[in-house]
mmCIF file of C-alpha atoms in Angstrom:
data_model
loop_
_atom_site.group_PDB
_atom_site.id
_atom_site.type_symbol
_atom_site.label_atom_id
_atom_site.label_comp_id
_atom_site.label_asym_id
_atom_site.label_seq_id
_atom_site.Cartn_x
_atom_site.Cartn_y
_atom_site.Cartn_z
ATOM 1 C CA UNK A 189 53.143 -20.196 -5.858
ATOM 2 C CA UNK A 190 51.946 -23.213 -7.791
ATOM 3 C CA UNK A 191 49.248 -22.840 -10.383
ATOM 4 C CA UNK A 192 45.932 -24.403 -9.423
ATOM 5 C CA UNK A 193 45.468 -27.820 -11.042
ATOM 6 C CA UNK A 194 43.707 -27.655 -14.389
ATOM 7 C CA UNK A 195 40.127 -28.662 -13.823
ATOM 8 C CA UNK A 196 40.229 -31.917 -15.808
ATOM 9 C CA UNK A 197 41.938 -33.713 -12.932
ATOM 10 C CA UNK A 198 39.073 -33.021 -10.556
ATOM 11 C CA UNK A 199 36.157 -32.953 -13.006
ATOM 12 C CA UNK A 200 36.975 -36.264 -14.705
ATOM 13 C CA UNK A 201 38.187 -38.282 -11.705
ATOM 14 C CA UNK A 202 35.264 -40.712 -11.899
ATOM 15 C CA UNK A 203 36.017 -41.418 -15.581
ATOM 16 C CA UNK A 204 39.833 -41.316 -15.960
ATOM 17 C CA UNK A 205 42.767 -41.211 -13.567
ATOM 18 C CA UNK A 206 45.211 -38.756 -15.138
ATOM 19 C CA UNK A 207 47.979 -39.523 -12.601
ATOM 20 C CA UNK A 208 48.869 -35.827 -12.215
ATOM 21 C CA UNK A 209 52.315 -34.563 -11.260
ATOM 22 C CA UNK A 210 54.037 -31.201 -11.052
ATOM 23 C CA UNK A 211 56.948 -31.010 -13.452
ATOM 24 C CA UNK A 212 60.086 -30.182 -11.483
ATOM 25 C CA UNK A 213 61.102 -26.542 -11.787
ATOM 26 C CA UNK A 214 57.664 -25.411 -12.972
ATOM 27 C CA UNK A 215 54.345 -24.444 -11.458
ATOM 28 C CA UNK A 216 52.396 -26.602 -13.908
ATOM 29 C CA UNK A 217 50.531 -29.829 -13.355
ATOM 30 C CA UNK A 218 50.767 -32.392 -16.157
ATOM 31 C CA UNK A 219 49.341 -35.798 -16.927
ATOM 32 C CA UNK A 220 51.268 -38.856 -15.828
ATOM 33 C CA UNK A 221 52.621 -41.343 -15.450
ATOM 34 C CA UNK A 222 55.640 -39.222 -14.581
ATOM 35 C CA UNK A 223 58.730 -40.465 -16.440
ATOM 36 C CA UNK A 224 62.208 -40.601 -14.933
ATOM 37 C CA UNK A 225 63.815 -37.603 -16.626
ATOM 38 C CA UNK A 226 67.265 -38.937 -15.797
ATOM 39 C CA UNK A 227 66.646 -41.749 -18.281
ATOM 40 C CA UNK A 228 65.796 -41.606 -22.026
ATOM 41 C CA UNK A 229 62.330 -40.261 -22.917
ATOM 42 C CA UNK A 230 60.513 -38.236 -25.570
ATOM 43 C CA UNK A 231 58.043 -35.379 -25.216
ATOM 44 C CA UNK A 232 54.590 -34.677 -26.593
ATOM 45 C CA UNK A 233 53.762 -30.983 -26.624
ATOM 46 C CA UNK A 234 50.219 -29.767 -27.126
ATOM 47 C CA UNK A 235 46.825 -28.836 -25.763
ATOM 48 C CA UNK A 236 43.949 -30.949 -24.375
ATOM 49 C CA UNK A 237 44.048 -33.306 -27.360
ATOM 50 C CA UNK A 238 47.627 -34.298 -26.488
ATOM 51 C CA UNK A 239 46.759 -34.380 -22.785
ATOM 52 C CA UNK A 240 44.094 -36.911 -23.736
ATOM 53 C CA UNK A 241 41.054 -35.344 -22.151
ATOM 54 C CA UNK A 242 38.545 -38.036 -21.133
ATOM 55 C CA UNK A 243 40.642 -40.740 -22.805
ATOM 56 C CA UNK A 244 42.261 -43.555 -20.821
ATOM 57 C CA UNK A 245 44.977 -44.214 -23.419
ATOM 58 C CA UNK A 246 45.927 -41.045 -25.322
ATOM 59 C CA UNK A 247 48.275 -41.205 -28.289
ATOM 60 C CA UNK A 248 51.415 -40.250 -26.278
ATOM 61 C CA UNK A 249 50.939 -43.346 -24.087
ATOM 62 C CA UNK A 250 50.184 -45.613 -27.038
ATOM 63 C CA UNK A 251 53.184 -44.341 -28.986
ATOM 64 C CA UNK A 252 55.372 -44.789 -25.919
ATOM 65 C CA UNK A 253 54.367 -48.451 -25.743
ATOM 66 C CA UNK A 254 55.011 -48.977 -29.454
ATOM 67 C CA UNK A 255 58.539 -47.538 -29.452
ATOM 68 C CA UNK A 256 59.326 -48.786 -25.933
ATOM 69 C CA UNK A 257 60.390 -45.366 -24.685
ATOM 70 C CA UNK A 258 58.826 -43.405 -21.786
ATOM 71 C CA UNK A 259 56.918 -40.266 -22.706
ATOM 72 C CA UNK A 260 56.622 -36.893 -21.029
ATOM 73 C CA UNK A 261 53.085 -35.740 -21.825
ATOM 74 C CA UNK A 262 53.176 -31.938 -21.826
ATOM 75 C CA UNK A 263 49.601 -31.576 -23.048
ATOM 76 C CA UNK A 264 47.988 -28.596 -21.311
ATOM 77 C CA UNK A 265 44.345 -27.600 -21.755
ATOM 78 C CA UNK A 266 43.834 -24.393 -23.725
ATOM 79 C CA UNK A 267 47.522 -23.965 -24.517
ATOM 80 C CA UNK A 268 49.110 -22.501 -27.628
ATOM 81 C CA UNK A 269 52.714 -22.464 -28.790
ATOM 82 C CA UNK A 270 53.531 -19.388 -26.705
ATOM 83 C CA UNK A 271 52.800 -21.307 -23.499
ATOM 84 C CA UNK A 272 55.807 -23.549 -24.120
ATOM 85 C CA UNK A 273 58.209 -20.638 -24.559
ATOM 86 C CA UNK A 274 59.225 -21.309 -21.000
ATOM 87 C CA UNK A 275 62.863 -21.887 -20.047
ATOM 88 C CA UNK A 276 62.252 -24.944 -17.881
ATOM 89 C CA UNK A 277 59.795 -26.519 -20.325
ATOM 90 C CA UNK A 278 62.172 -25.986 -23.245
ATOM 91 C CA UNK A 279 65.116 -27.372 -21.266
ATOM 92 C CA UNK A 280 63.091 -30.474 -20.433
ATOM 93 C CA UNK A 281 61.931 -30.960 -24.032
ATOM 94 C CA UNK A 282 65.497 -30.582 -25.277
ATOM 95 C CA UNK A 283 66.789 -33.236 -22.864
ATOM 96 C CA UNK A 284 64.522 -35.806 -24.492
ATOM 97 C CA UNK A 285 65.150 -37.847 -27.631
ATOM 98 C CA UNK A 286 62.610 -36.050 -29.826
ATOM 99 C CA UNK A 287 59.396 -34.051 -29.550
ATOM 100 C CA UNK A 288 55.938 -34.353 -31.087
ATOM 101 C CA UNK A 289 54.510 -30.841 -31.436
ATOM 102 C CA UNK A 290 50.743 -30.700 -31.836
ATOM 103 C CA UNK A 291 49.273 -28.013 -34.057
ATOM 104 C CA UNK A 292 47.273 -26.075 -31.490
ATOM 105 C CA UNK A 293 44.473 -23.565 -31.866
ATOM 106 C CA UNK A 294 44.920 -20.177 -33.482
ATOM 107 C CA UNK A 295 42.220 -18.579 -31.373
ATOM 108 C CA UNK A 296 44.623 -18.442 -28.388
ATOM 109 C CA UNK A 297 46.864 -15.895 -30.117
ATOM 110 C CA UNK A 298 46.903 -12.180 -29.425
ATOM 111 C CA UNK A 299 45.967 -9.428 -31.862
ATOM 112 C CA UNK A 300 45.281 -5.704 -31.703
ATOM 113 C CA UNK A 301 41.901 -6.178 -29.965
ATOM 114 C CA UNK A 302 42.402 -9.355 -27.931
ATOM 115 C CA UNK A 303 45.244 -10.538 -25.706
ATOM 116 C CA UNK A 304 45.961 -14.109 -24.604
ATOM 117 C CA UNK A 305 48.753 -13.043 -22.222
ATOM 118 C CA UNK A 306 50.751 -16.291 -21.991
ATOM 119 C CA UNK A 307 49.274 -18.222 -24.894
ATOM 120 C CA UNK A 308 46.556 -19.929 -22.857
ATOM 121 C CA UNK A 309 42.826 -19.210 -22.890
ATOM 122 C CA UNK A 310 40.959 -17.100 -21.833
ATOM 123 C CA UNK A 311 41.347 -13.993 -23.957
ATOM 124 C CA UNK A 312 41.265 -10.433 -22.623
ATOM 125 C CA UNK A 313 39.842 -7.475 -24.505
ATOM 126 C CA UNK A 314 42.574 -4.911 -24.973
ATOM 127 C CA UNK A 315 40.209 -1.999 -24.407
ATOM 128 C CA UNK A 316 38.841 -2.947 -20.968
ATOM 129 C CA UNK A 317 40.756 -6.129 -19.958
ATOM 130 C CA UNK A 318 37.496 -8.086 -19.772
ATOM 131 C CA UNK A 319 38.045 -11.865 -19.680
ATOM 132 C CA UNK A 320 36.263 -13.804 -22.418
ATOM 133 C CA UNK A 321 36.138 -17.312 -23.799
ATOM 134 C CA UNK A 322 37.424 -17.355 -27.402
ATOM 135 C CA UNK A 323 33.921 -18.026 -28.851
ATOM 136 C CA UNK A 324 32.542 -15.081 -26.879
ATOM 137 C CA UNK A 325 35.510 -12.914 -27.857
ATOM 138 C CA UNK A 326 35.009 -13.568 -31.557
ATOM 139 C CA UNK A 327 31.232 -13.195 -31.214
ATOM 140 C CA UNK A 328 31.890 -9.738 -29.726
ATOM 141 C CA UNK A 329 34.306 -8.997 -32.564
ATOM 142 C CA UNK A 330 31.729 -9.887 -35.236
ATOM 143 C CA UNK A 331 28.893 -7.990 -33.560
ATOM 144 C CA UNK A 332 30.810 -4.793 -32.866
ATOM 145 C CA UNK A 333 33.151 -4.312 -35.829
ATOM 146 C CA UNK A 334 32.799 -4.090 -39.579
ATOM 147 C CA UNK A 335 33.920 -6.922 -41.828
ATOM 148 C CA UNK A 336 37.138 -5.211 -42.858
ATOM 149 C CA UNK A 337 38.212 -4.871 -39.227
ATOM 150 C CA UNK A 338 37.308 -8.481 -38.451
ATOM 151 C CA UNK A 339 39.339 -9.735 -41.404
ATOM 152 C CA UNK A 340 42.283 -7.569 -40.344
ATOM 153 C CA UNK A 341 42.167 -9.007 -36.803
ATOM 154 C CA UNK A 342 41.969 -12.557 -38.166
ATOM 155 C CA UNK A 343 45.072 -11.960 -40.282
ATOM 156 C CA UNK A 344 46.890 -10.490 -37.276
ATOM 157 C CA UNK A 345 45.933 -13.553 -35.243
ATOM 158 C CA UNK A 346 47.114 -15.953 -37.905
ATOM 159 C CA UNK A 347 50.417 -14.170 -38.326
ATOM 160 C CA UNK A 348 50.900 -14.238 -34.559
ATOM 161 C CA UNK A 349 50.281 -18.008 -34.625
ATOM 162 C CA UNK A 350 52.873 -18.486 -37.370
ATOM 163 C CA UNK A 351 55.475 -16.454 -35.497
ATOM 164 C CA UNK A 352 54.757 -18.310 -32.237
ATOM 165 C CA UNK A 353 55.308 -21.668 -33.918
ATOM 166 C CA UNK A 354 58.440 -20.568 -35.730
ATOM 167 C CA UNK A 355 59.834 -19.316 -32.441
ATOM 168 C CA UNK A 356 58.939 -22.488 -30.524
ATOM 169 C CA UNK A 357 60.393 -24.784 -33.173
ATOM 170 C CA UNK A 358 63.564 -22.700 -33.365
ATOM 171 C CA UNK A 359 64.125 -23.209 -29.622
ATOM 172 C CA UNK A 360 63.719 -26.990 -29.731
ATOM 173 C CA UNK A 361 67.033 -28.639 -30.509
ATOM 174 C CA UNK A 362 65.921 -32.294 -30.682
ATOM 175 C CA UNK A 363 64.187 -33.742 -33.769
ATOM 176 C CA UNK A 364 60.588 -32.549 -34.075
ATOM 177 C CA UNK A 365 57.389 -33.992 -35.522
ATOM 178 C CA UNK A 366 54.756 -31.358 -36.274
ATOM 179 C CA UNK A 367 51.412 -33.058 -35.737
ATOM 180 C CA UNK A 368 47.978 -32.182 -37.134
ATOM 181 C CA UNK A 369 45.312 -33.994 -35.078
ATOM 182 C CA UNK A 370 41.766 -33.061 -35.995
ATOM 183 C CA UNK A 371 38.471 -34.252 -37.418
ATOM 184 C CA UNK A 372 38.810 -31.678 -40.193
ATOM 185 C CA UNK A 373 41.324 -31.095 -42.931
ATOM 186 C CA UNK A 374 43.647 -28.068 -42.797
ATOM 187 C CA UNK A 375 41.904 -26.969 -46.007
ATOM 188 C CA UNK A 376 39.002 -24.861 -44.851
ATOM 189 C CA UNK A 377 37.594 -21.472 -45.777
ATOM 190 C CA UNK A 378 36.108 -19.403 -42.986
ATOM 191 C CA UNK A 379 32.847 -17.486 -43.233
ATOM 192 C CA UNK A 380 31.790 -14.580 -41.057
ATOM 193 C CA UNK A 381 28.191 -15.311 -40.061
ATOM 194 C CA UNK A 382 28.944 -16.613 -36.559
ATOM 195 C CA UNK A 383 32.008 -17.090 -34.369
ATOM 196 C CA UNK A 384 31.755 -20.864 -34.967
ATOM 197 C CA UNK A 385 31.817 -20.332 -38.735
ATOM 198 C CA UNK A 386 34.785 -18.027 -38.419
ATOM 199 C CA UNK A 387 36.865 -20.125 -36.034
ATOM 200 C CA UNK A 388 36.076 -23.495 -37.611
ATOM 201 C CA UNK A 389 36.696 -26.779 -35.816
ATOM 202 C CA UNK A 390 39.861 -27.338 -33.789
ATOM 203 C CA UNK A 391 42.553 -26.164 -34.349
ATOM 204 C CA UNK A 392 40.551 -22.976 -34.725
ATOM 205 C CA UNK A 393 41.599 -20.484 -37.447
ATOM 206 C CA UNK A 394 44.510 -22.654 -38.591
ATOM 207 C CA UNK A 395 44.629 -23.393 -42.321
ATOM 208 C CA UNK A 396 46.933 -25.055 -44.816
ATOM 209 C CA UNK A 397 48.761 -21.843 -45.679
ATOM 210 C CA UNK A 398 49.760 -21.362 -42.021
ATOM 211 C CA UNK A 399 51.067 -24.917 -41.747
ATOM 212 C CA UNK A 400 53.099 -24.500 -44.932
ATOM 213 C CA UNK A 401 54.840 -21.528 -43.344
ATOM 214 C CA UNK A 402 55.923 -23.406 -40.202
ATOM 215 C CA UNK A 403 56.329 -27.045 -41.283
ATOM 216 C CA UNK A 404 59.793 -26.463 -42.832
ATOM 217 C CA UNK A 405 61.010 -25.671 -39.306
ATOM 218 C CA UNK A 406 60.157 -29.223 -38.186
ATOM 219 C CA UNK A 407 61.859 -32.438 -39.232
ATOM 220 C CA UNK A 408 58.617 -34.265 -39.988
ATOM 221 C CA UNK A 409 54.961 -33.399 -40.535
ATOM 222 C CA UNK A 410 52.149 -35.865 -39.803
ATOM 223 C CA UNK A 411 48.541 -35.146 -40.692
ATOM 224 C CA UNK A 412 45.943 -37.218 -38.869
ATOM 225 C CA UNK A 413 42.440 -36.257 -40.003
ATOM 226 C CA UNK A 414 39.664 -38.537 -38.893
ATOM 227 C CA UNK A 415 35.976 -37.863 -38.418
ATOM 228 C CA UNK A 416 35.308 -38.181 -34.714
ATOM 229 C CA UNK A 417 32.438 -40.258 -33.410
ATOM 230 C CA UNK A 418 30.968 -39.373 -30.049
ATOM 231 C CA UNK A 419 31.514 -41.640 -27.111
ATOM 232 C CA UNK A 420 29.640 -42.208 -23.866
ATOM 233 C CA UNK A 421 31.234 -41.391 -20.525
ATOM 234 C CA UNK A 422 31.596 -44.465 -18.321
ATOM 235 C CA UNK A 423 32.237 -44.371 -14.588
ATOM 236 C CA UNK A 424 35.469 -46.323 -14.097
ATOM 237 C CA UNK A 425 34.432 -47.458 -10.612
ATOM 238 C CA UNK A 426 30.954 -48.781 -11.439
ATOM 239 C CA UNK A 427 31.093 -49.430 -15.187
ATOM 240 C CA UNK A 428 27.854 -47.469 -15.598
ATOM 241 C CA UNK A 429 27.156 -44.487 -17.904
ATOM 242 C CA UNK A 430 27.897 -41.155 -16.244
ATOM 243 C CA UNK A 431 28.251 -37.450 -17.014
ATOM 244 C CA UNK A 432 30.464 -34.428 -16.422
ATOM 245 C CA UNK A 433 29.615 -30.849 -15.508
ATOM 246 C CA UNK A 434 31.104 -28.163 -17.726
ATOM 247 C CA UNK A 435 31.756 -24.844 -15.998
ATOM 248 C CA UNK A 436 32.225 -21.592 -17.916
ATOM 249 C CA UNK A 437 33.891 -18.279 -17.090
ATOM 250 C CA UNK A 438 30.506 -16.566 -16.780
ATOM 251 C CA UNK A 439 29.372 -19.042 -14.121
ATOM 252 C CA UNK A 440 27.135 -21.097 -16.409
ATOM 253 C CA UNK A 441 27.136 -24.863 -15.962
ATOM 254 C CA UNK A 442 26.169 -27.602 -18.379
ATOM 255 C CA UNK A 443 25.864 -31.350 -17.858
ATOM 256 C CA UNK A 444 27.071 -33.625 -20.657
ATOM 257 C CA UNK A 445 26.917 -37.433 -20.986
ATOM 258 C CA UNK A 446 28.671 -37.858 -24.358
ATOM 259 C CA UNK A 447 31.894 -36.445 -25.791
ATOM 260 C CA UNK A 448 31.674 -34.602 -29.107
ATOM 261 C CA UNK A 449 34.683 -32.271 -28.992
ATOM 262 C CA UNK A 450 37.808 -34.106 -27.843
ATOM 263 C CA UNK A 451 39.364 -36.956 -29.856
ATOM 264 C CA UNK A 452 37.851 -40.376 -29.284
ATOM 265 C CA UNK A 453 39.897 -43.394 -28.195
ATOM 266 C CA UNK A 454 39.687 -44.590 -31.813
ATOM 267 C CA UNK A 455 41.277 -41.342 -33.027
ATOM 268 C CA UNK A 456 44.089 -41.659 -30.482
ATOM 269 C CA UNK A 457 44.845 -45.175 -31.725
ATOM 270 C CA UNK A 458 45.004 -43.956 -35.312
ATOM 271 C CA UNK A 459 47.241 -41.050 -34.284
ATOM 272 C CA UNK A 460 49.741 -43.356 -32.587
ATOM 273 C CA UNK A 461 49.900 -45.545 -35.706
ATOM 274 C CA UNK A 462 50.588 -42.566 -37.959
ATOM 275 C CA UNK A 463 53.294 -41.251 -35.636
ATOM 276 C CA UNK A 464 55.116 -44.554 -35.293
ATOM 277 C CA UNK A 465 57.422 -44.460 -38.331
ATOM 278 C CA UNK A 466 58.305 -40.742 -38.048
ATOM 279 C CA UNK A 467 59.090 -41.345 -34.359
ATOM 280 C CA UNK A 468 61.483 -44.161 -35.238
ATOM 281 C CA UNK A 469 63.172 -41.895 -37.774
ATOM 282 C CA UNK A 470 63.391 -39.100 -35.206
ATOM 283 C CA UNK A 471 65.064 -41.498 -32.767
ATOM 284 C CA UNK A 472 67.552 -42.473 -35.458
ATOM 285 C CA UNK A 473 68.268 -38.805 -36.139
ATOM 286 C CA UNK A 474 68.900 -38.139 -32.462
ATOM 287 C CA UNK A 475 71.149 -41.168 -32.210
ATOM 288 C CA UNK A 476 73.155 -40.078 -35.274
ATOM 289 C CA UNK A 477 73.623 -36.598 -33.852
ATOM 290 C CA UNK A 478 74.689 -37.813 -30.395
ATOM 291 C CA UNK A 479 78.465 -38.095 -29.846
ATOM 292 C CA UNK A 480 79.632 -41.642 -29.187
#
């Protein structure tokens, strides 16, 4: 049975056409345009930032134009590295020329009190299997456990993230570019007053020390840090300002007219520029390793 389409395709239809397609051999719906996988291509692996939520021209598309090579955008909302430990996804990535691997959130990872199941949000409490958003899960953690326990769980989560990335990178045989894409630096120190303070901005819980543990497994590391400015949603049919309705696991709904969370079009343009030279080098590496 195919997975239900991720909600972006339906929610954002009046703003962006994501050109969705099911990747052959999987139950997952990805953003198009769908490349011909019988011809040369490269892959971009990541979460909603790679998918390009609410952005007409995300960095995978822009980079594809710059290097004149079709891209397979494997961005999937709420995903972590574990999600891509899938035989068909790995086979498809490894048939490409190279892969850009986004540094995804740490809050998706499992620990002794919370379980992400397949590396995608939501989280489930180990004790009662209750489904929670990550902010609610970490709010519960802070309100119901002492500081020593919270710190222990955070360290478990971070170690799980490191192991997930090491495993994913070890299974990718084409050249890889590990990609930090955020409005904050990897250098941050968490505090424990609220779940937001603890998780930090995306990619939540991930710090420089974690990246240093996994980056040697990749061929290149690119760090794109750029303060994001909000942007107004525009209806692509009328050209007028519009809004989206956010729906949460608990049934709550919220209307929003501006984007504050996902990368802006300006950030995507900067990301594609920073990835250009490493991508050319990755192509050269693939070419050198391919038998004549």
